[in-house]
């Protein structure tokens, strides 16, 4: 595939990220704008609070699938791991700051999970084990999840001993953690 097509695909991944599942599900199931309900976030957790279990499940599935599909498509095009991660990154950016919703997006958790599952299922499995251990100790989904995200690039480097993908994963992980800094700060001050 030529350079122009690769660049167009990676830019297109931003618009894949703009498919805001929570917003669409809330409109479809309840006729409401999820940005104006509950916490104002358009992710699965708020969708579950506002709409109920179906809101959670559909939003989670949609956000997982859009990133997973973008990374899988990059793989099927024969993109290098670095280009697969560039596609992953752009979906996350599109989800966090969608032009379609005036740059008011989600937090990227489900997107991150979907992307890492397809990019390297072994890293995803190791991350799942770490998450369960941390959750058992801390009893906080937020803390366990965000620490796990930051551990993903370390796990990738440990498995593959290749620096560039690990650095790209670190950038994606830090971005997802950064947008949740207020929630993380609140959880870190709670007693276990």
Short mmCIF file of N, CA and C in Angstrom, two decimals:
data_model
loop_
_atom_site.label_atom_id
_atom_site.label_comp_id
_atom_site.label_asym_id
_atom_site.label_seq_id
_atom_site.Cartn_x
_atom_site.Cartn_y
_atom_site.Cartn_z
N UNK A 1 0.84 -1.19 0.00
CA UNK A 1 0.00 0.00 0.00
C UNK A 1 0.89 1.25 0.00
N UNK A 2 0.54 2.23 -0.83
CA UNK A 2 1.34 3.44 -0.94
C UNK A 2 1.23 4.34 0.26
N UNK A 3 2.20 5.23 0.38
CA UNK A 3 2.26 6.15 1.52
C UNK A 3 1.00 7.01 1.64
N UNK A 4 0.49 7.48 0.51
CA UNK A 4 -0.70 8.35 0.53
C UNK A 4 -1.88 7.60 1.13
N UNK A 5 -2.05 6.33 0.73
CA UNK A 5 -3.17 5.53 1.25
C UNK A 5 -3.01 5.25 2.75
N UNK A 6 -1.77 5.02 3.16
CA UNK A 6 -1.51 4.80 4.59
C UNK A 6 -1.88 6.04 5.39
N UNK A 7 -1.44 7.19 4.93
CA UNK A 7 -1.74 8.45 5.62
C UNK A 7 -3.25 8.68 5.66
N UNK A 8 -3.93 8.44 4.53
CA UNK A 8 -5.38 8.62 4.48
C UNK A 8 -6.09 7.67 5.43
N UNK A 9 -5.60 6.44 5.51
CA UNK A 9 -6.22 5.48 6.44
C UNK A 9 -6.05 5.94 7.89
N UNK A 10 -4.84 6.36 8.24
CA UNK A 10 -4.58 6.78 9.62
C UNK A 10 -5.41 8.02 9.97
N UNK A 11 -5.54 8.96 9.05
CA UNK A 11 -6.41 10.11 9.28
C UNK A 11 -7.86 9.64 9.40
N UNK A 12 -8.25 8.69 8.55
CA UNK A 12 -9.61 8.15 8.60
C UNK A 12 -9.92 7.52 9.95
N UNK A 13 -8.90 6.99 10.62
CA UNK A 13 -9.11 6.38 11.93
C UNK A 13 -9.60 7.42 12.95
N UNK A 14 -9.20 8.67 12.78
CA UNK A 14 -9.74 9.73 13.65
C UNK A 14 -11.26 9.77 13.52
N UNK A 15 -11.76 9.63 12.31
CA UNK A 15 -13.21 9.70 12.09
C UNK A 15 -13.92 8.42 12.52
N UNK A 16 -13.21 7.30 12.50
CA UNK A 16 -13.76 6.08 13.11
C UNK A 16 -13.97 6.34 14.60
N UNK A 17 -12.98 6.98 15.23
CA UNK A 17 -13.10 7.34 16.64
C UNK A 17 -14.26 8.27 16.91
N UNK A 18 -14.67 9.05 15.92
CA UNK A 18 -15.78 10.00 16.06
C UNK A 18 -17.15 9.32 16.11
N UNK A 19 -17.19 8.01 15.86
CA UNK A 19 -18.47 7.28 16.00
C UNK A 19 -18.71 7.11 17.49
N UNK A 20 -19.50 7.98 18.05
CA UNK A 20 -19.68 8.04 19.50
C UNK A 20 -20.85 7.16 19.93
N UNK A 21 -20.53 5.92 20.29
CA UNK A 21 -21.54 4.92 20.58
C UNK A 21 -22.51 5.36 21.68
N UNK A 22 -21.96 5.89 22.78
CA UNK A 22 -22.82 6.29 23.90
C UNK A 22 -23.84 7.35 23.48
N UNK A 23 -23.39 8.30 22.72
CA UNK A 23 -24.28 9.35 22.23
C UNK A 23 -25.37 8.76 21.35
N UNK A 24 -24.98 7.87 20.43
CA UNK A 24 -25.95 7.27 19.50
C UNK A 24 -26.92 6.35 20.23
N UNK A 25 -26.42 5.55 21.18
CA UNK A 25 -27.27 4.64 21.94
C UNK A 25 -28.29 5.42 22.77
N UNK A 26 -27.84 6.50 23.41
CA UNK A 26 -28.75 7.31 24.23
C UNK A 26 -29.85 7.94 23.38
N UNK A 27 -29.48 8.42 22.21
CA UNK A 27 -30.47 9.00 21.29
C UNK A 27 -31.46 7.94 20.82
N UNK A 28 -30.92 6.76 20.51
CA UNK A 28 -31.74 5.67 19.97
C UNK A 28 -32.67 5.08 21.02
N UNK A 29 -32.14 4.79 22.22
CA UNK A 29 -32.95 4.12 23.24
C UNK A 29 -33.84 5.07 24.02
N UNK A 30 -33.36 6.29 24.28
CA UNK A 30 -34.10 7.20 25.16
C UNK A 30 -34.42 8.55 24.55
N UNK A 31 -33.82 8.85 23.40
CA UNK A 31 -34.05 10.16 22.79
C UNK A 31 -33.42 11.30 23.57
N UNK A 32 -32.31 11.01 24.27
CA UNK A 32 -31.66 12.03 25.10
C UNK A 32 -30.22 12.25 24.65
N UNK A 33 -29.66 13.38 25.07
CA UNK A 33 -28.25 13.69 24.83
C UNK A 33 -27.49 13.30 26.09
N UNK A 34 -26.69 12.24 26.00
CA UNK A 34 -25.99 11.70 27.16
C UNK A 34 -25.03 12.72 27.78
N UNK A 35 -24.60 13.71 26.99
CA UNK A 35 -23.69 14.74 27.52
C UNK A 35 -24.38 15.62 28.54
N UNK A 36 -25.72 15.57 28.56
CA UNK A 36 -26.49 16.42 29.48
C UNK A 36 -27.13 15.61 30.61
N UNK A 37 -26.72 14.36 30.73
CA UNK A 37 -27.30 13.48 31.75
C UNK A 37 -26.21 12.85 32.60
N UNK A 38 -26.54 12.53 33.84
CA UNK A 38 -25.59 11.86 34.73
C UNK A 38 -24.33 12.68 34.92
N UNK A 39 -23.19 12.04 34.65
CA UNK A 39 -21.90 12.73 34.80
C UNK A 39 -21.56 13.60 33.59
N UNK A 40 -22.34 13.45 32.52
CA UNK A 40 -22.07 14.20 31.30
C UNK A 40 -21.10 13.49 30.36
N UNK A 41 -20.55 12.37 30.82
CA UNK A 41 -19.63 11.61 29.98
C UNK A 41 -20.43 10.71 29.04
N UNK A 42 -19.90 10.45 27.86
CA UNK A 42 -20.64 9.61 26.91
C UNK A 42 -20.08 8.20 26.82
N UNK A 43 -19.41 7.77 27.88
CA UNK A 43 -18.88 6.41 27.92
C UNK A 43 -19.87 5.42 28.49
N UNK A 44 -19.44 4.16 28.56
CA UNK A 44 -20.31 3.05 28.96
C UNK A 44 -20.82 3.19 30.39
N UNK A 45 -19.96 3.66 31.30
CA UNK A 45 -20.38 3.73 32.71
C UNK A 45 -21.54 4.71 32.89
N UNK A 46 -21.43 5.89 32.28
CA UNK A 46 -22.52 6.86 32.38
C UNK A 46 -23.75 6.38 31.61
N UNK A 47 -23.52 5.74 30.47
CA UNK A 47 -24.65 5.19 29.71
C UNK A 47 -25.40 4.16 30.55
N UNK A 48 -24.66 3.35 31.30
CA UNK A 48 -25.30 2.37 32.18
C UNK A 48 -26.10 3.03 33.29
N UNK A 49 -25.53 4.08 33.88
CA UNK A 49 -26.24 4.80 34.95
C UNK A 49 -27.54 5.43 34.44
N UNK A 50 -27.44 6.05 33.28
CA UNK A 50 -28.57 6.84 32.77
C UNK A 50 -29.60 5.97 32.04
N UNK A 51 -29.13 5.04 31.23
CA UNK A 51 -30.02 4.26 30.37
C UNK A 51 -30.34 2.89 30.94
N UNK A 52 -29.40 2.33 31.70
CA UNK A 52 -29.58 0.98 32.22
C UNK A 52 -28.59 0.01 31.61
N UNK A 53 -28.77 -1.28 31.91
CA UNK A 53 -27.80 -2.29 31.46
C UNK A 53 -27.57 -2.32 29.95
N UNK A 54 -28.62 -2.17 29.16
CA UNK A 54 -28.45 -2.18 27.71
C UNK A 54 -27.61 -1.00 27.24
N UNK A 55 -27.77 0.12 27.89
CA UNK A 55 -26.96 1.28 27.54
C UNK A 55 -25.48 1.00 27.78
N UNK A 56 -25.18 0.36 28.90
CA UNK A 56 -23.80 0.02 29.22
C UNK A 56 -23.24 -0.97 28.20
N UNK A 57 -23.97 -2.06 27.98
CA UNK A 57 -23.49 -3.14 27.10
C UNK A 57 -23.28 -2.63 25.67
N UNK A 58 -24.25 -1.92 25.14
CA UNK A 58 -24.15 -1.45 23.75
C UNK A 58 -23.04 -0.42 23.58
N UNK A 59 -22.91 0.47 24.55
CA UNK A 59 -21.85 1.48 24.46
C UNK A 59 -20.48 0.84 24.58
N UNK A 60 -20.32 -0.04 25.54
CA UNK A 60 -19.04 -0.75 25.71
C UNK A 60 -18.69 -1.51 24.44
N UNK A 61 -19.65 -2.27 23.92
CA UNK A 61 -19.39 -3.07 22.72
C UNK A 61 -19.01 -2.19 21.53
N UNK A 62 -19.76 -1.13 21.32
CA UNK A 62 -19.47 -0.25 20.19
C UNK A 62 -18.10 0.39 20.27
N UNK A 63 -17.72 0.84 21.47
CA UNK A 63 -16.42 1.49 21.63
C UNK A 63 -15.27 0.49 21.52
N UNK A 64 -15.48 -0.73 22.04
CA UNK A 64 -14.48 -1.78 21.87
C UNK A 64 -14.30 -2.11 20.39
N UNK A 65 -15.42 -2.30 19.71
CA UNK A 65 -15.39 -2.77 18.32
C UNK A 65 -14.76 -1.75 17.38
N UNK A 66 -15.04 -0.47 17.59
CA UNK A 66 -14.51 0.50 16.61
C UNK A 66 -12.98 0.54 16.61
N UNK A 67 -12.37 0.45 17.78
CA UNK A 67 -10.90 0.46 17.82
C UNK A 67 -10.35 -0.89 17.37
N UNK A 68 -10.99 -1.97 17.82
CA UNK A 68 -10.56 -3.30 17.40
C UNK A 68 -10.62 -3.43 15.88
N UNK A 69 -11.69 -2.92 15.27
CA UNK A 69 -11.84 -3.01 13.82
C UNK A 69 -10.77 -2.20 13.09
N UNK A 70 -10.47 -1.02 13.61
CA UNK A 70 -9.45 -0.17 12.97
C UNK A 70 -8.08 -0.83 13.01
N UNK A 71 -7.73 -1.43 14.16
CA UNK A 71 -6.43 -2.09 14.30
C UNK A 71 -6.39 -3.36 13.45
N UNK A 72 -7.50 -4.11 13.43
CA UNK A 72 -7.55 -5.33 12.62
C UNK A 72 -7.43 -5.01 11.14
N UNK A 73 -8.06 -3.94 10.71
CA UNK A 73 -7.97 -3.53 9.31
C UNK A 73 -6.53 -3.14 8.97
N UNK A 74 -5.87 -2.42 9.88
CA UNK A 74 -4.46 -2.06 9.68
C UNK A 74 -3.60 -3.32 9.55
N UNK A 75 -3.89 -4.33 10.37
CA UNK A 75 -3.16 -5.60 10.27
C UNK A 75 -3.41 -6.26 8.92
N UNK A 76 -4.67 -6.25 8.48
CA UNK A 76 -5.01 -6.92 7.21
C UNK A 76 -4.38 -6.20 6.02
N UNK A 77 -4.10 -4.90 6.17
CA UNK A 77 -3.40 -4.16 5.12
C UNK A 77 -1.90 -4.44 5.12
N UNK A 78 -1.44 -5.18 6.15
CA UNK A 78 -0.02 -5.49 6.26
C UNK A 78 0.79 -4.37 6.88
N UNK A 79 0.12 -3.48 7.62
CA UNK A 79 0.82 -2.38 8.28
C UNK A 79 1.78 -2.93 9.33
N UNK A 80 2.88 -2.23 9.52
CA UNK A 80 3.83 -2.57 10.58
C UNK A 80 3.17 -2.35 11.94
N UNK A 81 3.72 -2.94 13.01
CA UNK A 81 3.18 -2.67 14.35
C UNK A 81 3.10 -1.17 14.66
N UNK A 82 4.09 -0.39 14.23
CA UNK A 82 4.07 1.06 14.50
C UNK A 82 2.88 1.72 13.81
N UNK A 83 2.57 1.31 12.58
CA UNK A 83 1.43 1.88 11.87
C UNK A 83 0.10 1.39 12.44
N UNK A 84 0.09 0.16 12.92
CA UNK A 84 -1.11 -0.34 13.61
C UNK A 84 -1.39 0.53 14.85
N UNK A 85 -0.31 0.85 15.56
CA UNK A 85 -0.46 1.67 16.77
C UNK A 85 -0.81 3.11 16.42
N UNK A 86 -0.34 3.60 15.29
CA UNK A 86 -0.74 4.94 14.84
C UNK A 86 -2.24 4.97 14.57
N UNK A 87 -2.76 3.90 13.97
CA UNK A 87 -4.20 3.78 13.73
C UNK A 87 -4.96 3.75 15.06
N UNK A 88 -4.47 2.95 15.98
CA UNK A 88 -5.02 2.83 17.34
C UNK A 88 -5.06 4.22 17.99
N UNK A 89 -3.95 4.91 17.95
CA UNK A 89 -3.84 6.25 18.55
C UNK A 89 -4.88 7.21 17.97
N UNK A 90 -5.02 7.19 16.65
CA UNK A 90 -5.95 8.13 16.02
C UNK A 90 -7.40 7.84 16.36
N UNK A 91 -7.76 6.56 16.52
CA UNK A 91 -9.12 6.25 16.97
C UNK A 91 -9.34 6.81 18.37
N UNK A 92 -8.35 6.63 19.24
CA UNK A 92 -8.46 7.16 20.61
C UNK A 92 -8.62 8.68 20.58
N UNK A 93 -7.80 9.36 19.79
CA UNK A 93 -7.89 10.83 19.68
C UNK A 93 -9.28 11.23 19.17
N UNK A 94 -9.77 10.52 18.16
CA UNK A 94 -11.09 10.81 17.63
C UNK A 94 -12.19 10.59 18.63
N UNK A 95 -12.01 9.61 19.51
CA UNK A 95 -12.99 9.32 20.55
C UNK A 95 -12.95 10.38 21.66
N UNK A 96 -11.74 10.77 22.04
CA UNK A 96 -11.60 11.77 23.11
C UNK A 96 -12.05 13.16 22.67
N UNK A 97 -11.72 13.51 21.43
CA UNK A 97 -12.02 14.86 20.93
C UNK A 97 -12.69 14.78 19.56
N UNK A 98 -13.96 14.32 19.52
CA UNK A 98 -14.64 14.15 18.23
C UNK A 98 -15.12 15.48 17.66
N UNK A 99 -14.76 15.75 16.44
CA UNK A 99 -15.23 16.98 15.79
C UNK A 99 -16.75 16.95 15.64
N UNK A 100 -17.32 15.76 15.52
CA UNK A 100 -18.77 15.62 15.34
C UNK A 100 -19.57 16.07 16.57
N UNK A 101 -18.95 16.06 17.73
CA UNK A 101 -19.63 16.49 18.96
C UNK A 101 -18.90 17.68 19.60
N UNK A 102 -18.36 18.55 18.76
CA UNK A 102 -17.67 19.75 19.22
C UNK A 102 -16.56 19.42 20.22
N UNK A 103 -15.85 18.32 19.95
CA UNK A 103 -14.66 17.89 20.72
C UNK A 103 -14.99 17.48 22.16
N UNK A 104 -16.25 17.11 22.42
CA UNK A 104 -16.66 16.63 23.74
C UNK A 104 -16.88 15.12 23.64
N UNK A 105 -15.83 14.34 23.92
CA UNK A 105 -15.91 12.90 23.74
C UNK A 105 -15.89 12.12 25.03
N UNK A 106 -15.54 10.84 24.89
CA UNK A 106 -15.48 9.94 26.04
C UNK A 106 -14.11 9.91 26.66
N UNK A 107 -13.87 8.90 27.50
CA UNK A 107 -12.60 8.79 28.22
C UNK A 107 -11.64 7.79 27.59
N UNK A 108 -12.11 6.97 26.65
CA UNK A 108 -11.22 6.11 25.89
C UNK A 108 -10.89 4.75 26.49
N UNK A 109 -11.53 4.39 27.60
CA UNK A 109 -11.20 3.13 28.26
C UNK A 109 -11.57 1.93 27.40
N UNK A 110 -12.82 1.87 26.95
CA UNK A 110 -13.25 0.74 26.13
C UNK A 110 -12.49 0.72 24.80
N UNK A 111 -12.22 1.88 24.25
CA UNK A 111 -11.44 1.94 23.00
C UNK A 111 -10.05 1.35 23.21
N UNK A 112 -9.43 1.69 24.31
CA UNK A 112 -8.10 1.17 24.62
C UNK A 112 -8.13 -0.34 24.71
N UNK A 113 -9.13 -0.87 25.42
CA UNK A 113 -9.24 -2.32 25.60
C UNK A 113 -9.43 -3.01 24.25
N UNK A 114 -10.32 -2.48 23.42
CA UNK A 114 -10.55 -3.08 22.11
C UNK A 114 -9.30 -3.07 21.25
N UNK A 115 -8.57 -1.96 21.28
CA UNK A 115 -7.36 -1.85 20.49
C UNK A 115 -6.28 -2.82 20.93
N UNK A 116 -6.07 -2.94 22.22
CA UNK A 116 -4.98 -3.80 22.71
C UNK A 116 -5.33 -5.28 22.53
N UNK A 117 -6.61 -5.62 22.61
CA UNK A 117 -7.03 -7.01 22.37
C UNK A 117 -6.63 -7.48 20.98
N UNK A 118 -6.80 -6.62 19.99
CA UNK A 118 -6.48 -7.00 18.62
C UNK A 118 -4.99 -6.83 18.34
N UNK A 119 -4.39 -5.78 18.89
CA UNK A 119 -2.98 -5.54 18.62
C UNK A 119 -2.11 -6.67 19.13
N UNK A 120 -2.36 -7.12 20.38
CA UNK A 120 -1.57 -8.22 20.94
C UNK A 120 -2.36 -8.83 22.09
N UNK A 121 -3.03 -9.94 21.82
CA UNK A 121 -3.91 -10.55 22.82
C UNK A 121 -3.14 -11.02 24.05
N UNK A 122 -1.85 -11.36 23.88
CA UNK A 122 -1.07 -11.81 25.05
C UNK A 122 -0.85 -10.67 26.03
N UNK A 123 -0.62 -9.47 25.50
CA UNK A 123 -0.47 -8.30 26.37
C UNK A 123 -1.81 -8.02 27.06
N UNK A 124 -2.90 -8.16 26.30
CA UNK A 124 -4.24 -7.94 26.87
C UNK A 124 -4.50 -8.94 28.00
N UNK A 125 -4.09 -10.20 27.81
CA UNK A 125 -4.30 -11.22 28.84
C UNK A 125 -3.47 -10.91 30.09
N UNK A 126 -2.21 -10.52 29.89
CA UNK A 126 -1.37 -10.14 31.04
C UNK A 126 -1.95 -8.94 31.77
N UNK A 127 -2.47 -7.98 31.01
CA UNK A 127 -3.07 -6.79 31.61
C UNK A 127 -4.31 -7.16 32.40
N UNK A 128 -5.10 -8.10 31.89
CA UNK A 128 -6.32 -8.53 32.60
C UNK A 128 -5.97 -9.15 33.95
N UNK A 129 -4.91 -9.97 33.98
CA UNK A 129 -4.48 -10.59 35.24
C UNK A 129 -4.03 -9.51 36.22
N UNK A 130 -3.23 -8.57 35.74
CA UNK A 130 -2.77 -7.48 36.60
C UNK A 130 -3.95 -6.67 37.14
N UNK A 131 -4.90 -6.38 36.26
CA UNK A 131 -6.08 -5.63 36.68
C UNK A 131 -6.82 -6.35 37.81
N UNK A 132 -7.03 -7.66 37.67
CA UNK A 132 -7.76 -8.42 38.69
C UNK A 132 -7.02 -8.41 40.03
N UNK A 133 -5.70 -8.52 39.97
CA UNK A 133 -4.91 -8.49 41.21
C UNK A 133 -5.02 -7.12 41.88
N UNK A 134 -4.84 -6.06 41.09
CA UNK A 134 -4.92 -4.71 41.63
C UNK A 134 -6.30 -4.40 42.18
N UNK A 135 -7.32 -4.86 41.48
CA UNK A 135 -8.68 -4.62 41.96
C UNK A 135 -8.95 -5.36 43.27
N UNK A 136 -8.42 -6.58 43.37
CA UNK A 136 -8.59 -7.35 44.60
C UNK A 136 -7.94 -6.65 45.79
N UNK A 137 -6.81 -5.97 45.53
CA UNK A 137 -6.09 -5.28 46.60
C UNK A 137 -6.71 -3.92 46.91
N UNK A 138 -6.98 -3.14 45.88
CA UNK A 138 -7.39 -1.74 46.06
C UNK A 138 -8.90 -1.54 46.08
N UNK A 139 -9.65 -2.44 45.45
CA UNK A 139 -11.10 -2.34 45.35
C UNK A 139 -11.55 -1.06 44.66
N UNK A 140 -10.79 -0.65 43.66
CA UNK A 140 -11.15 0.53 42.87
C UNK A 140 -10.96 0.20 41.40
N UNK A 141 -12.04 0.22 40.63
CA UNK A 141 -11.95 -0.03 39.19
C UNK A 141 -11.05 1.01 38.53
N UNK A 142 -11.19 2.26 38.96
CA UNK A 142 -10.42 3.34 38.34
C UNK A 142 -8.93 3.17 38.55
N UNK A 143 -8.52 2.97 39.79
CA UNK A 143 -7.09 2.84 40.09
C UNK A 143 -6.52 1.59 39.42
N UNK A 144 -7.21 0.46 39.56
CA UNK A 144 -6.73 -0.78 38.95
C UNK A 144 -6.62 -0.64 37.44
N UNK A 145 -7.62 -0.03 36.83
CA UNK A 145 -7.63 0.14 35.38
C UNK A 145 -6.52 1.04 34.88
N UNK A 146 -6.36 2.18 35.52
CA UNK A 146 -5.38 3.14 35.03
C UNK A 146 -3.95 2.69 35.27
N UNK A 147 -3.69 2.03 36.39
CA UNK A 147 -2.34 1.48 36.61
C UNK A 147 -2.06 0.38 35.58
N UNK A 148 -3.08 -0.42 35.29
CA UNK A 148 -2.93 -1.46 34.27
C UNK A 148 -2.61 -0.86 32.91
N UNK A 149 -3.30 0.22 32.53
CA UNK A 149 -3.01 0.87 31.25
C UNK A 149 -1.55 1.27 31.16
N UNK A 150 -1.02 1.83 32.24
CA UNK A 150 0.38 2.27 32.24
C UNK A 150 1.35 1.09 32.22
N UNK A 151 0.88 -0.07 32.66
CA UNK A 151 1.74 -1.26 32.66
C UNK A 151 1.79 -1.93 31.28
N UNK A 152 0.83 -1.62 30.42
CA UNK A 152 0.76 -2.27 29.10
C UNK A 152 2.04 -2.08 28.28
N UNK A 153 2.58 -0.85 28.14
CA UNK A 153 3.82 -0.72 27.36
C UNK A 153 4.99 -1.46 27.97
N UNK A 154 5.03 -1.53 29.30
CA UNK A 154 6.11 -2.28 29.97
C UNK A 154 5.98 -3.76 29.63
N UNK A 155 4.74 -4.27 29.67
CA UNK A 155 4.50 -5.68 29.34
C UNK A 155 4.87 -5.95 27.89
N UNK A 156 4.54 -5.01 27.01
CA UNK A 156 4.87 -5.21 25.59
C UNK A 156 6.39 -5.30 25.42
N UNK A 157 7.10 -4.42 26.06
CA UNK A 157 8.57 -4.46 25.94
C UNK A 157 9.12 -5.75 26.54
N UNK A 158 8.55 -6.19 27.67
CA UNK A 158 9.01 -7.43 28.30
C UNK A 158 8.80 -8.63 27.38
N UNK A 159 7.67 -8.65 26.66
CA UNK A 159 7.36 -9.75 25.76
C UNK A 159 8.22 -9.72 24.49
N UNK A 160 8.39 -8.53 23.91
CA UNK A 160 8.94 -8.43 22.56
C UNK A 160 10.33 -7.80 22.46
N UNK A 161 10.77 -7.09 23.49
CA UNK A 161 12.08 -6.43 23.47
C UNK A 161 12.25 -5.50 22.27
N UNK A 162 11.16 -4.82 21.89
CA UNK A 162 11.19 -3.86 20.79
C UNK A 162 10.71 -2.51 21.35
N UNK A 163 11.55 -1.49 21.19
CA UNK A 163 11.29 -0.22 21.87
C UNK A 163 10.21 0.63 21.21
N UNK A 164 10.19 0.75 19.89
CA UNK A 164 9.27 1.69 19.24
C UNK A 164 7.81 1.41 19.55
N UNK A 165 7.31 0.16 19.40
CA UNK A 165 5.91 -0.07 19.76
C UNK A 165 5.63 0.19 21.24
N UNK A 166 6.59 -0.13 22.10
CA UNK A 166 6.40 0.11 23.53
C UNK A 166 6.25 1.61 23.81
N UNK A 167 7.04 2.43 23.12
CA UNK A 167 6.94 3.89 23.29
C UNK A 167 5.59 4.39 22.78
N UNK A 168 5.16 3.88 21.63
CA UNK A 168 3.86 4.28 21.08
C UNK A 168 2.72 3.87 22.01
N UNK A 169 2.82 2.67 22.57
CA UNK A 169 1.81 2.23 23.54
C UNK A 169 1.83 3.10 24.79
N UNK A 170 3.02 3.52 25.21
CA UNK A 170 3.13 4.42 26.36
C UNK A 170 2.41 5.74 26.09
N UNK A 171 2.57 6.27 24.90
CA UNK A 171 1.90 7.53 24.54
C UNK A 171 0.38 7.36 24.61
N UNK A 172 -0.11 6.25 24.05
CA UNK A 172 -1.56 5.99 24.07
C UNK A 172 -2.03 5.82 25.52
N UNK A 173 -1.29 5.05 26.30
CA UNK A 173 -1.67 4.79 27.70
C UNK A 173 -1.70 6.08 28.52
N UNK A 174 -0.66 6.89 28.38
CA UNK A 174 -0.58 8.15 29.13
C UNK A 174 -1.74 9.07 28.73
N UNK A 175 -2.09 9.09 27.46
CA UNK A 175 -3.19 9.91 27.00
C UNK A 175 -4.50 9.50 27.67
N UNK A 176 -4.77 8.19 27.70
CA UNK A 176 -6.01 7.70 28.32
C UNK A 176 -6.02 7.99 29.82
N UNK A 177 -4.89 7.82 30.47
CA UNK A 177 -4.80 8.12 31.91
C UNK A 177 -4.95 9.61 32.15
N UNK A 178 -4.31 10.42 31.32
CA UNK A 178 -4.35 11.88 31.51
C UNK A 178 -5.77 12.43 31.47
N UNK A 179 -6.58 11.96 30.54
CA UNK A 179 -7.93 12.53 30.43
C UNK A 179 -8.81 12.14 31.62
N UNK A 180 -8.32 11.21 32.44
CA UNK A 180 -9.08 10.80 33.62
C UNK A 180 -8.41 11.25 34.91
N UNK A 181 -7.58 12.27 34.80
CA UNK A 181 -6.77 12.68 35.95
C UNK A 181 -7.62 13.11 37.14
N UNK A 182 -8.76 13.78 36.89
CA UNK A 182 -9.59 14.23 38.01
C UNK A 182 -10.22 13.05 38.74
N UNK A 183 -10.73 12.10 37.98
CA UNK A 183 -11.34 10.91 38.57
C UNK A 183 -10.29 10.10 39.32
N UNK A 184 -9.10 9.98 38.74
CA UNK A 184 -8.02 9.24 39.39
C UNK A 184 -7.60 9.91 40.69
N UNK A 185 -7.47 11.23 40.69
CA UNK A 185 -7.09 11.95 41.90
C UNK A 185 -8.11 11.73 43.01
N UNK A 186 -9.37 11.72 42.65
CA UNK A 186 -10.44 11.48 43.62
C UNK A 186 -10.33 10.08 44.21
N UNK A 187 -10.10 9.08 43.35
CA UNK A 187 -10.03 7.69 43.82
C UNK A 187 -8.77 7.44 44.66
N UNK A 188 -7.67 8.09 44.31
CA UNK A 188 -6.44 7.87 45.07
C UNK A 188 -6.53 8.39 46.50
N UNK A 189 -7.40 9.36 46.73
CA UNK A 189 -7.55 9.91 48.07
C UNK A 189 -8.54 9.10 48.92
N UNK A 190 -9.24 8.17 48.28
CA UNK A 190 -10.18 7.32 49.03
C UNK A 190 -9.41 6.25 49.79
N UNK A 191 -9.97 5.83 50.91
CA UNK A 191 -9.37 4.72 51.64
C UNK A 191 -9.78 3.42 50.97
N UNK A 192 -8.89 2.42 50.91
CA UNK A 192 -9.23 1.14 50.28
C UNK A 192 -10.36 0.44 51.03
#
